[in-house]
Structure formats: structure tokens, C-alpha cells
Short mmCIF file of C-alpha atoms in Angstrom, two decimals:
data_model
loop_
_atom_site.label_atom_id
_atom_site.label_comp_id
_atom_site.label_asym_id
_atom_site.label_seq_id
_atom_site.Cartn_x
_atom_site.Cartn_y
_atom_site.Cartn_z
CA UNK A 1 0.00 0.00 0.00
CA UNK A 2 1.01 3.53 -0.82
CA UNK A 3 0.13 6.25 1.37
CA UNK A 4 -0.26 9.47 -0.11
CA UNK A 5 0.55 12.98 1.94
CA UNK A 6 -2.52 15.59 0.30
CA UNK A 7 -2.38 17.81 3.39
CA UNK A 8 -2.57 21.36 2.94
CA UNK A 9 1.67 21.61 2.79
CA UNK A 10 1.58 19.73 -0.64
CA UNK A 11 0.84 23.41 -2.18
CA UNK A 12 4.15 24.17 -1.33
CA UNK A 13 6.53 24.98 -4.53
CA UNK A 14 9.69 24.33 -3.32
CA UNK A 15 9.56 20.65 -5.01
CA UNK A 16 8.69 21.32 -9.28
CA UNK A 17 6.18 22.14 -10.01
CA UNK A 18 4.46 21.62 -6.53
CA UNK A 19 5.09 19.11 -3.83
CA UNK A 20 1.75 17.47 -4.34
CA UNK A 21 2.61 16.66 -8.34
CA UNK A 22 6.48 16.17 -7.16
CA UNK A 23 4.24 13.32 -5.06
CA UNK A 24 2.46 12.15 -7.87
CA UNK A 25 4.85 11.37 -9.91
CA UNK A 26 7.02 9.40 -7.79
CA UNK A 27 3.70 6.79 -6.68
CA UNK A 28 3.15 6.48 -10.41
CA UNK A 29 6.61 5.51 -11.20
CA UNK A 30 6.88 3.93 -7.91
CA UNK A 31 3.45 1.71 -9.11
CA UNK A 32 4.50 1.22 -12.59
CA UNK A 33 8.24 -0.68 -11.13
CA UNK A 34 6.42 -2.78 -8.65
CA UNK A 35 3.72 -4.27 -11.23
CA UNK A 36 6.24 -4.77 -13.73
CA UNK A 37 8.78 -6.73 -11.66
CA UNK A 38 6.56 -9.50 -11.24
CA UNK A 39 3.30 -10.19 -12.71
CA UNK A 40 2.13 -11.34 -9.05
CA UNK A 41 2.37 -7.89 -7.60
CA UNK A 42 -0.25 -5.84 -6.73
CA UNK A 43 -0.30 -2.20 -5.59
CA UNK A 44 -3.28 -0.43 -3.65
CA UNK A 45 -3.04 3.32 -2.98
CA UNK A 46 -4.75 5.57 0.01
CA UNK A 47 -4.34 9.34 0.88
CA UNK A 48 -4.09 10.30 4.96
CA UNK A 49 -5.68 13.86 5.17
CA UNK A 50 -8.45 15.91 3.61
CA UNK A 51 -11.58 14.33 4.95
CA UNK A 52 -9.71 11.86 6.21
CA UNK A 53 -8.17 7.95 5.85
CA UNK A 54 -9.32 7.01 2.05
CA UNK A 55 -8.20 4.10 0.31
CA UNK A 56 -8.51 5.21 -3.33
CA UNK A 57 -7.66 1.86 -4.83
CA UNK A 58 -7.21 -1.74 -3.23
CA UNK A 59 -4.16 -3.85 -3.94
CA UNK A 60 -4.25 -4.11 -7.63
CA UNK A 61 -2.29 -5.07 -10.82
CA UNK A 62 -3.96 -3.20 -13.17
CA UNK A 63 -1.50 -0.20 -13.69
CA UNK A 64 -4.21 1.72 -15.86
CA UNK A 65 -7.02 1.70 -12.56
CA UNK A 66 -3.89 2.56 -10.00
CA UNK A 67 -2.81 6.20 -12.30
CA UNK A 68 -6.11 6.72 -12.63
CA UNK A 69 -6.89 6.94 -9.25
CA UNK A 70 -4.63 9.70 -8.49
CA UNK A 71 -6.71 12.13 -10.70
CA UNK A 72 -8.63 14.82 -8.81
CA UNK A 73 -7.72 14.55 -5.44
CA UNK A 74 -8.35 16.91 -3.06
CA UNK A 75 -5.55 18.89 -1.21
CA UNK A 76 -6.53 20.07 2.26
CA UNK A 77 -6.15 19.32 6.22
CA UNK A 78 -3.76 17.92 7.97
CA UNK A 79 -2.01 14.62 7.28
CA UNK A 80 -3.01 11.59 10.22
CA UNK A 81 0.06 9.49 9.70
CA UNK A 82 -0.90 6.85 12.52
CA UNK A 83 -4.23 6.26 11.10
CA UNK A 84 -3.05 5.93 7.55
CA UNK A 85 -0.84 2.98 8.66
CA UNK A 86 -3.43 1.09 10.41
CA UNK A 87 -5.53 1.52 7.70
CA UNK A 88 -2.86 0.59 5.35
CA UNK A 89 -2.38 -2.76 7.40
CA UNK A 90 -6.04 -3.59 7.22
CA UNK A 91 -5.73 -3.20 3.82
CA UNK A 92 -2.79 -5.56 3.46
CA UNK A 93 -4.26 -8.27 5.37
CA UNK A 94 -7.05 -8.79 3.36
CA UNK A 95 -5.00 -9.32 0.18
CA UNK A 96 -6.41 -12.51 -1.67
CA UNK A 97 -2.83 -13.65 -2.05
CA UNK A 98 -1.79 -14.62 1.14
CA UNK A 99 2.07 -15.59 -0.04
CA UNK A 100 2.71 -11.79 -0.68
CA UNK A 101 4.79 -10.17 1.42
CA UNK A 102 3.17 -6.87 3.23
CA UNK A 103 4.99 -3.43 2.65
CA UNK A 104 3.61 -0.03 3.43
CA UNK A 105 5.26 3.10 1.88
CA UNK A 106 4.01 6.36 3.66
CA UNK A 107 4.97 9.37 1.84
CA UNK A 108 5.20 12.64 4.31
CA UNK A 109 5.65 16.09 3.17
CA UNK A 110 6.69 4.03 4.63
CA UNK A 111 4.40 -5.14 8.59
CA UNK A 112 8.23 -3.31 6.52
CA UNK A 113 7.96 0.46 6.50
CA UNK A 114 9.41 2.93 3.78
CA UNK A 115 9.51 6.64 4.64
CA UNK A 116 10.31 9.10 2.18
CA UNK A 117 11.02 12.40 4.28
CA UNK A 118 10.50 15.75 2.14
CA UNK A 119 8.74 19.03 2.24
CA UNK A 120 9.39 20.68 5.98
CA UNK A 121 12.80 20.30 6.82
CA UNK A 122 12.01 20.46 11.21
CA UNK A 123 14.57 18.33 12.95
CA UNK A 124 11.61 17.49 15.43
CA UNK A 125 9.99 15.77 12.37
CA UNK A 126 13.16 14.01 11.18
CA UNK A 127 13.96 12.62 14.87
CA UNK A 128 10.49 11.05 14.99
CA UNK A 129 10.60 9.27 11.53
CA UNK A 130 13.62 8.13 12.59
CA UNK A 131 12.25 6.66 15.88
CA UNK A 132 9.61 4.97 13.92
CA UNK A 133 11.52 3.22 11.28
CA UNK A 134 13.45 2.16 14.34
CA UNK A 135 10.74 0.64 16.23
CA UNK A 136 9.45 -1.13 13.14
CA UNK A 137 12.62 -2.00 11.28
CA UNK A 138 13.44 -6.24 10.78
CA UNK A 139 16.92 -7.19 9.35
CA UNK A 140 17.01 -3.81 7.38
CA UNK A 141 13.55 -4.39 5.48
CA UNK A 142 12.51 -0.80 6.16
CA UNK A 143 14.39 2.13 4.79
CA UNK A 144 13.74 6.44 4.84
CA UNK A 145 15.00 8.78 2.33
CA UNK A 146 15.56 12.34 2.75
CA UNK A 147 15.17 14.15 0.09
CA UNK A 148 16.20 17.86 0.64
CA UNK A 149 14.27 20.56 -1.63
CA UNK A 150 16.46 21.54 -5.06
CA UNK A 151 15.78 21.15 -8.84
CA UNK A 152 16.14 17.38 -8.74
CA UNK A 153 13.01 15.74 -9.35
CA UNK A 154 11.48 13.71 -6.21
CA UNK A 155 11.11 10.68 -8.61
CA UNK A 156 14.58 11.29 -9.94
CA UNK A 157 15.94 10.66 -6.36
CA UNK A 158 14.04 7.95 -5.81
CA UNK A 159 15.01 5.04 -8.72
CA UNK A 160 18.65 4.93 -6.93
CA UNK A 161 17.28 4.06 -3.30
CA UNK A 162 15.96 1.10 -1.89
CA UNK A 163 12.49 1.82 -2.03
CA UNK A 164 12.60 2.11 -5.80
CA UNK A 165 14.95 -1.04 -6.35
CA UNK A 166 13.34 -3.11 -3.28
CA UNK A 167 15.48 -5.47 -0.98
CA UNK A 168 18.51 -7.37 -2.74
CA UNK A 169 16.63 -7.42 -6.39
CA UNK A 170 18.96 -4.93 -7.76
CA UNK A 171 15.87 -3.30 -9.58
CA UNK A 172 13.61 -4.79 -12.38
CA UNK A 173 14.01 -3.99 -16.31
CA UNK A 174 11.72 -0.99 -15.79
CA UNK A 175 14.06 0.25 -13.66
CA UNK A 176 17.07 0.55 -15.27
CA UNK A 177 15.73 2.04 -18.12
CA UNK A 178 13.72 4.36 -16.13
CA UNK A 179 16.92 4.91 -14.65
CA UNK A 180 19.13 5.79 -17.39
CA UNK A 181 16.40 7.54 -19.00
CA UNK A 182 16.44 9.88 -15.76
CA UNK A 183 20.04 10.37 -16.13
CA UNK A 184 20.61 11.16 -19.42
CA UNK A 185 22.11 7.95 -20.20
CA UNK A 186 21.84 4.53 -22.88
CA UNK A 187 20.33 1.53 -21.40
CA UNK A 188 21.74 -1.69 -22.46
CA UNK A 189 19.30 -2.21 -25.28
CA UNK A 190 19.59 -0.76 -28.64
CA UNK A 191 18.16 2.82 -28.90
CA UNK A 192 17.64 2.91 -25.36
CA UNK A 193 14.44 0.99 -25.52
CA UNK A 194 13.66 -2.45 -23.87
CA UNK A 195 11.76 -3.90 -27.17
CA UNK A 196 9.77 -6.46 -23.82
CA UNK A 197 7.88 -2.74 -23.28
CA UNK A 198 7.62 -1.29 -26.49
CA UNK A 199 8.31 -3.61 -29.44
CA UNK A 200 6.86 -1.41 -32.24
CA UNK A 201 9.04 1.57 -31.15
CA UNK A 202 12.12 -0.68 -31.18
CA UNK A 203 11.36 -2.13 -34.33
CA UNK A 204 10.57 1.43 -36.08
CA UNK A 205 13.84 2.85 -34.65
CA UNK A 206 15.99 -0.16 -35.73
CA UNK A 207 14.45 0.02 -39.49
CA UNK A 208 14.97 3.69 -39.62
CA UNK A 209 18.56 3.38 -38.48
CA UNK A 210 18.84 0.66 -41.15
CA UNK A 211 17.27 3.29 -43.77
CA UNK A 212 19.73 5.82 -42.86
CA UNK A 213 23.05 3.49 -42.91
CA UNK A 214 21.53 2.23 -46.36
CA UNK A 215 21.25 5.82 -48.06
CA UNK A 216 24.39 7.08 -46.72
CA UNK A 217 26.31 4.07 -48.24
CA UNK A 218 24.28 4.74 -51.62
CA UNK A 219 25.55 7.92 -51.29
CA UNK A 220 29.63 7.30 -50.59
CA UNK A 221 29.06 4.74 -53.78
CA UNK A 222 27.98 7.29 -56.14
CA UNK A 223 30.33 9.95 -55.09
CA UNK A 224 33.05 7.52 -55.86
CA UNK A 225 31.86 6.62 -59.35
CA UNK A 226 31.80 10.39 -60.05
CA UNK A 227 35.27 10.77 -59.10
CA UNK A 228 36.53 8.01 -60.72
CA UNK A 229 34.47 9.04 -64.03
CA UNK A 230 35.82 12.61 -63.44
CA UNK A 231 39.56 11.24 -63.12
CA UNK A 232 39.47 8.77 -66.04
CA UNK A 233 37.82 11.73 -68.42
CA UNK A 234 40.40 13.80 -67.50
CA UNK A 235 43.20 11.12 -68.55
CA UNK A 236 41.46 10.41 -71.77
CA UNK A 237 40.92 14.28 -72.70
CA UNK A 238 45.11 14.75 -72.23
CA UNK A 239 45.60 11.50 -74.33
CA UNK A 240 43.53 13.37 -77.04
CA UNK A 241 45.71 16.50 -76.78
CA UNK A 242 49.03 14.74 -77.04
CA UNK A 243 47.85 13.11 -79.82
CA UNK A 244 46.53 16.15 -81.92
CA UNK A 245 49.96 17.92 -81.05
CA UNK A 246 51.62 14.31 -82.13
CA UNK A 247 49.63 15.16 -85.66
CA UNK A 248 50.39 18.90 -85.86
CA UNK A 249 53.77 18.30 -85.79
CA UNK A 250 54.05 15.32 -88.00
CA UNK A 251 52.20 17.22 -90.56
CA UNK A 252 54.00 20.50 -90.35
CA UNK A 253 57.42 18.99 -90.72
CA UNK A 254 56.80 18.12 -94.45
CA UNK A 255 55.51 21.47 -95.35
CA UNK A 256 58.78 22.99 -93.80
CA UNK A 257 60.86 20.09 -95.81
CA UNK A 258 59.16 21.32 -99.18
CA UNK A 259 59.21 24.89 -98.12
CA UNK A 260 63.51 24.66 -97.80
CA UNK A 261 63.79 22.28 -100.28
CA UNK A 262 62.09 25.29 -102.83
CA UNK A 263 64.42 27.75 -101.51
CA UNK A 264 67.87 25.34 -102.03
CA UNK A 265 66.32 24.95 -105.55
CA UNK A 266 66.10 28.15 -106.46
CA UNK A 267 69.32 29.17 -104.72
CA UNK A 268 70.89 26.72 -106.49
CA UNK A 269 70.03 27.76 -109.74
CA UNK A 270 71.10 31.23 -109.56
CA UNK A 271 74.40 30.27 -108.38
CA UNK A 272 74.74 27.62 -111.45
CA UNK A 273 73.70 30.35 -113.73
CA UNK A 274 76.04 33.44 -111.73
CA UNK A 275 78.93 30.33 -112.58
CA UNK A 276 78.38 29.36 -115.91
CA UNK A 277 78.44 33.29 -116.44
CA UNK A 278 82.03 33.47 -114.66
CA UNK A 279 82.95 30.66 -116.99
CA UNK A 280 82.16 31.70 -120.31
CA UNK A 281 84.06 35.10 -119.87
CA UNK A 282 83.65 37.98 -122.05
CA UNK A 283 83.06 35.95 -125.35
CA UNK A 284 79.74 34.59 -123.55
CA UNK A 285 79.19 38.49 -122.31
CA UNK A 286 79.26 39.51 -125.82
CA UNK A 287 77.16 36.86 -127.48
CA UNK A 288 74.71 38.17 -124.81
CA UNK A 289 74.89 41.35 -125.54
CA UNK A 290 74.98 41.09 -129.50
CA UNK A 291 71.51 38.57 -129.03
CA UNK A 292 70.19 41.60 -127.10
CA UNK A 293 70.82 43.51 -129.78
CA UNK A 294 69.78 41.61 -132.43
CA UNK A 295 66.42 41.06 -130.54
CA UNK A 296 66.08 45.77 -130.02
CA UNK A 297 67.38 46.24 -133.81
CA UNK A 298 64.33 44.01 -134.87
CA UNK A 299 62.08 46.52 -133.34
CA UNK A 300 63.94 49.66 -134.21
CA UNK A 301 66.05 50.40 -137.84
CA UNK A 302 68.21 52.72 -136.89
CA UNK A 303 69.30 50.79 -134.01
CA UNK A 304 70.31 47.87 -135.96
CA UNK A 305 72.03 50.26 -138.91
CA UNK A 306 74.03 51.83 -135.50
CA UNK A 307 74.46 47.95 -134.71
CA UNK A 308 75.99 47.29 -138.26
CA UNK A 309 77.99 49.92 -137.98
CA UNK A 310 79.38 48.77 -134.73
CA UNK A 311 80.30 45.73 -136.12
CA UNK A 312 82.22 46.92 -138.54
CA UNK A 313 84.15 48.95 -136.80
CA UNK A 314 85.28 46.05 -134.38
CA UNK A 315 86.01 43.63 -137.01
#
């Protein structure tokens, strides 16, 4: 049995958002870890103020009726911790299962007695929680947590203690992954997620991580085939360019060949003529000149009667 502390106090902020919620949400998680450890469990829960001792739910292991329970309670009064325990024990002993063991967690702000101490921090208070889980304590089966105000959750504190993990059991599945979900941390399933509570989420995250590694390796593929494309045009398009410049050349050189081969030709005919002029001496000079005559006296009369004339004279 859980009893629940809705006394006027639980208005208090000091605990986020409000001690009262603080509350809530460590019975829930609290409720949800003690069903899930053993399908044999059950959990009933009761407040101790308002209009007094209520049980709001009797030892149960339907999660869904315990949670809902803790919707729209009152917060008022003044908490009547010895009354919620007997109450709490009545409840207990007329569990249908007569093999579970009996354990009573009191909040204030725990037959084996729990007793999470938070809210008003009054040494008077803390002495006489102290005195109690003394009186009722059995081979260290009862346990009390202090819980000082701060920005830790009340919950948060809670999945490392004791009460959370229960005697020697070293805490169920739920709670490790509550607990490394609380800290920030991976739990030793994949993703984080025990596929037991929530197969299709594991399943959805392990085919979209499996999506992912396949389009990134798509991706690495093709970039390499461009590159090597890219690499292997460029080898081919400098292959090309020797080549052309293999042609150019090849095909220039002849023109260049004919080009001084004209030029030796014609060189070499004015020097056979400029020769065969040195040769022939004046005889060859005046045959020349007399042919050149010949050729102007056709044309012209009295040029060749001068020419005659000439000739006489030398003769």
C-alpha cells in the first residue's frame, strides 16, 4: 500500500512544479516498477488527510485503474500518519494472495515500512521518523530517504534508493531504463528501448537506423563513381591533346621540308647560272649582248644600222 501525503503543505513549490505533483509522480513511477517486476504484484493506494483515511484503490495489478486513481484529489487538512498505517495494514491483510509479502510506503511532506522524508525540513519531524523506522525495522527491510528541496526531481531521487529497487533485487528492467532515462544515459538495449515494453518503437527505430546506414552508403558509392568518371575523363581528354599535337607536328614537318627544299632549288640555280656566267668570260658576255641587240634592232632600224655599224668597226 502507498500512502499518499494531500495535506494542505503539498501546495508548497519548493519541489517542481508543486510538492503534491512532485508526489504524484514518484507513486506512479513507484506503481508502474512494482507491477512490472513481477506479474504477481499488486499495488493499492490511500491518501491520509483531507476528509480523512481514504483508500482510493485496493491492492491491484492493473497499472491503468492505480494512475487513474490519483486524478482529482483533493488537497486540504492535515495529514493523520498513525491512522493511515493502520488503515494501510487492514488493507494488506485482506490481500487474496496470502504468499505476498506486506509493505507499506508512507509518503510525508513508509508489517516493513518505507519513509520518504520531504517538504518541511524540522529536525523534530526528522527525529520522529527516525524513531519509527526504528521501532518497526526487521533485518534492514525498512528504509527512509531524505530528500532535501532543489531542482532534482522527487522521482529522480528515488530510482537509486531502496524503495525504488526493493530489498537485494537490484531493480527490475523498468528500472534501469527508467533509470538511465532519468540520467541522461543509454540503457543496455539498442536505442535505449527495452523492445519487452515497447516492441513497435524498437522495431521502427531499428528500421529507420537501417534506412539511414543504407542511403548514406548509396551515397559514398555514387560519389566515388563520379570521381573516378571525373579522373578517367580527364586522362582520356590529355591522351587526345598529345595526340593532336603528335599530328600537328608530323604534318608541319613536311611542309617545312618542301618549303627549304624550294628555296635550295632556287638558290641553287642562280648560283649555277652566276657560274656558268664566270665561266664563259667575255666571249659569252658579248654573245649576250649582240643577241640583245639583235632582238632591239628588230624593233627599231636605226638601231640595228648603229648595230651594223658597230660591227664593222670592231672587225
Amino acid at each position: 500500500m502507498i500512502c499518499i501525503d494531500n495535506s494542505e503543505w503539498m501546495r508548497n513549490g519548493d519541489y517542481s512544479p508543486t510538492r503534491f505533483q512532485a508526489q504524484t509522480d514518484a507513486v506512479n513511477l513507484i506503481c508502474g516498477a512494482k507491477t512490472q517486476s513481477n506479474p504477481e504484484n499488486t499495488v493499492g493506494v490511500m491518501t491520509m488527510a483531507g476528509k480523512g483515511v481514504r483508500v482510493l484503490v485496493t491492492p491491484t495489478s492493473d497499472l491503468g485503474k492505480i494512475l487513474a486513481c490519483m486524478h482529482g484529489l483533493e488537497v486540504g487538512g492535515e495529514c493523520n500518519l498513525a491512522a493511515g498505517i493502520q488503515v494501510a495494514q487492514l488493507a494488506l491483510k485482506h490481500r487474496q494472495n496470502k504468499k505476498q509479502q506486506q509493505r507499506i510506503i508512507v509518503f510525508v511532506g513508509s508489517v516493513a515500512l518505507d519513509i520518504v522524508n520531504f517538504g518541511e525540513e524540522d529536525e523534530g519531524k526528522t527525529e520522529k521518523l527516525e524513531a519509527l523506522l526504528a521501532a518497526v525495522n526487521n533485518n534492514d527491510s525498512s528504509h527512509i530517504v531524505h530528500v532535501p528541496t532543489g531542482p532534482n526531481a522527487l522521482s529522480d531521487v528515488l530510482i537509486s534508493t531502496p524503495i525504488f529497487t526493493g530489498d537485494g533485487e537490484g531493480g527490475s528492467g523498468f528500472a534501469a531504463a527508467a533509470a538511465a532515462a532519468a540520467a541522461g544515459g543509454v540503457s543496455g538495449f539498442d536505442f535505449g528501448v527495452d523492445p519487452n515494453l515497447d516492441p513497435e518503437l524498437a522495431l521502427a527505430l531499428r528500421v529507420s537506423m537501417e534506412e539511414e546506414r543504407a542511403r548514406q552508403e548509396a551515397a559514398a558509392k555514387k560519389a566515388a563513381e563520379e570521381a573516378a568518371k571525373q579522373e578517367k575523363g580527364g586522362e582520356q581528354q590529355s591522351t587526345s591533346q598529345d595526340a593532336t599535337m603528335t599530328e600537328n607536328v608530323s604534318a608541319a614537318a613536311p611542309e617545312a621540308e618542301n618549303k627549304t627544299s624550294d628555296l635550295m632549288d632556287d638558290e641553287n640555280a642562280l648560283l649555277q647560272q652566276a657560274l656558268a656566267m664566270s665561266m664563259d668570260g667575255p666571249a659569252a658576255s658579248l654573245a649576250m649582248r649582240d643577241t640583245d641587240m639583235s632582238e632591239a634592232a628588230a624593233d627599231d632600224q636605226d638601231l640595228a644600222l648603229d648595230h651594223q655599224v658597230s660591227v664593222i668597226h670592231i672587225v
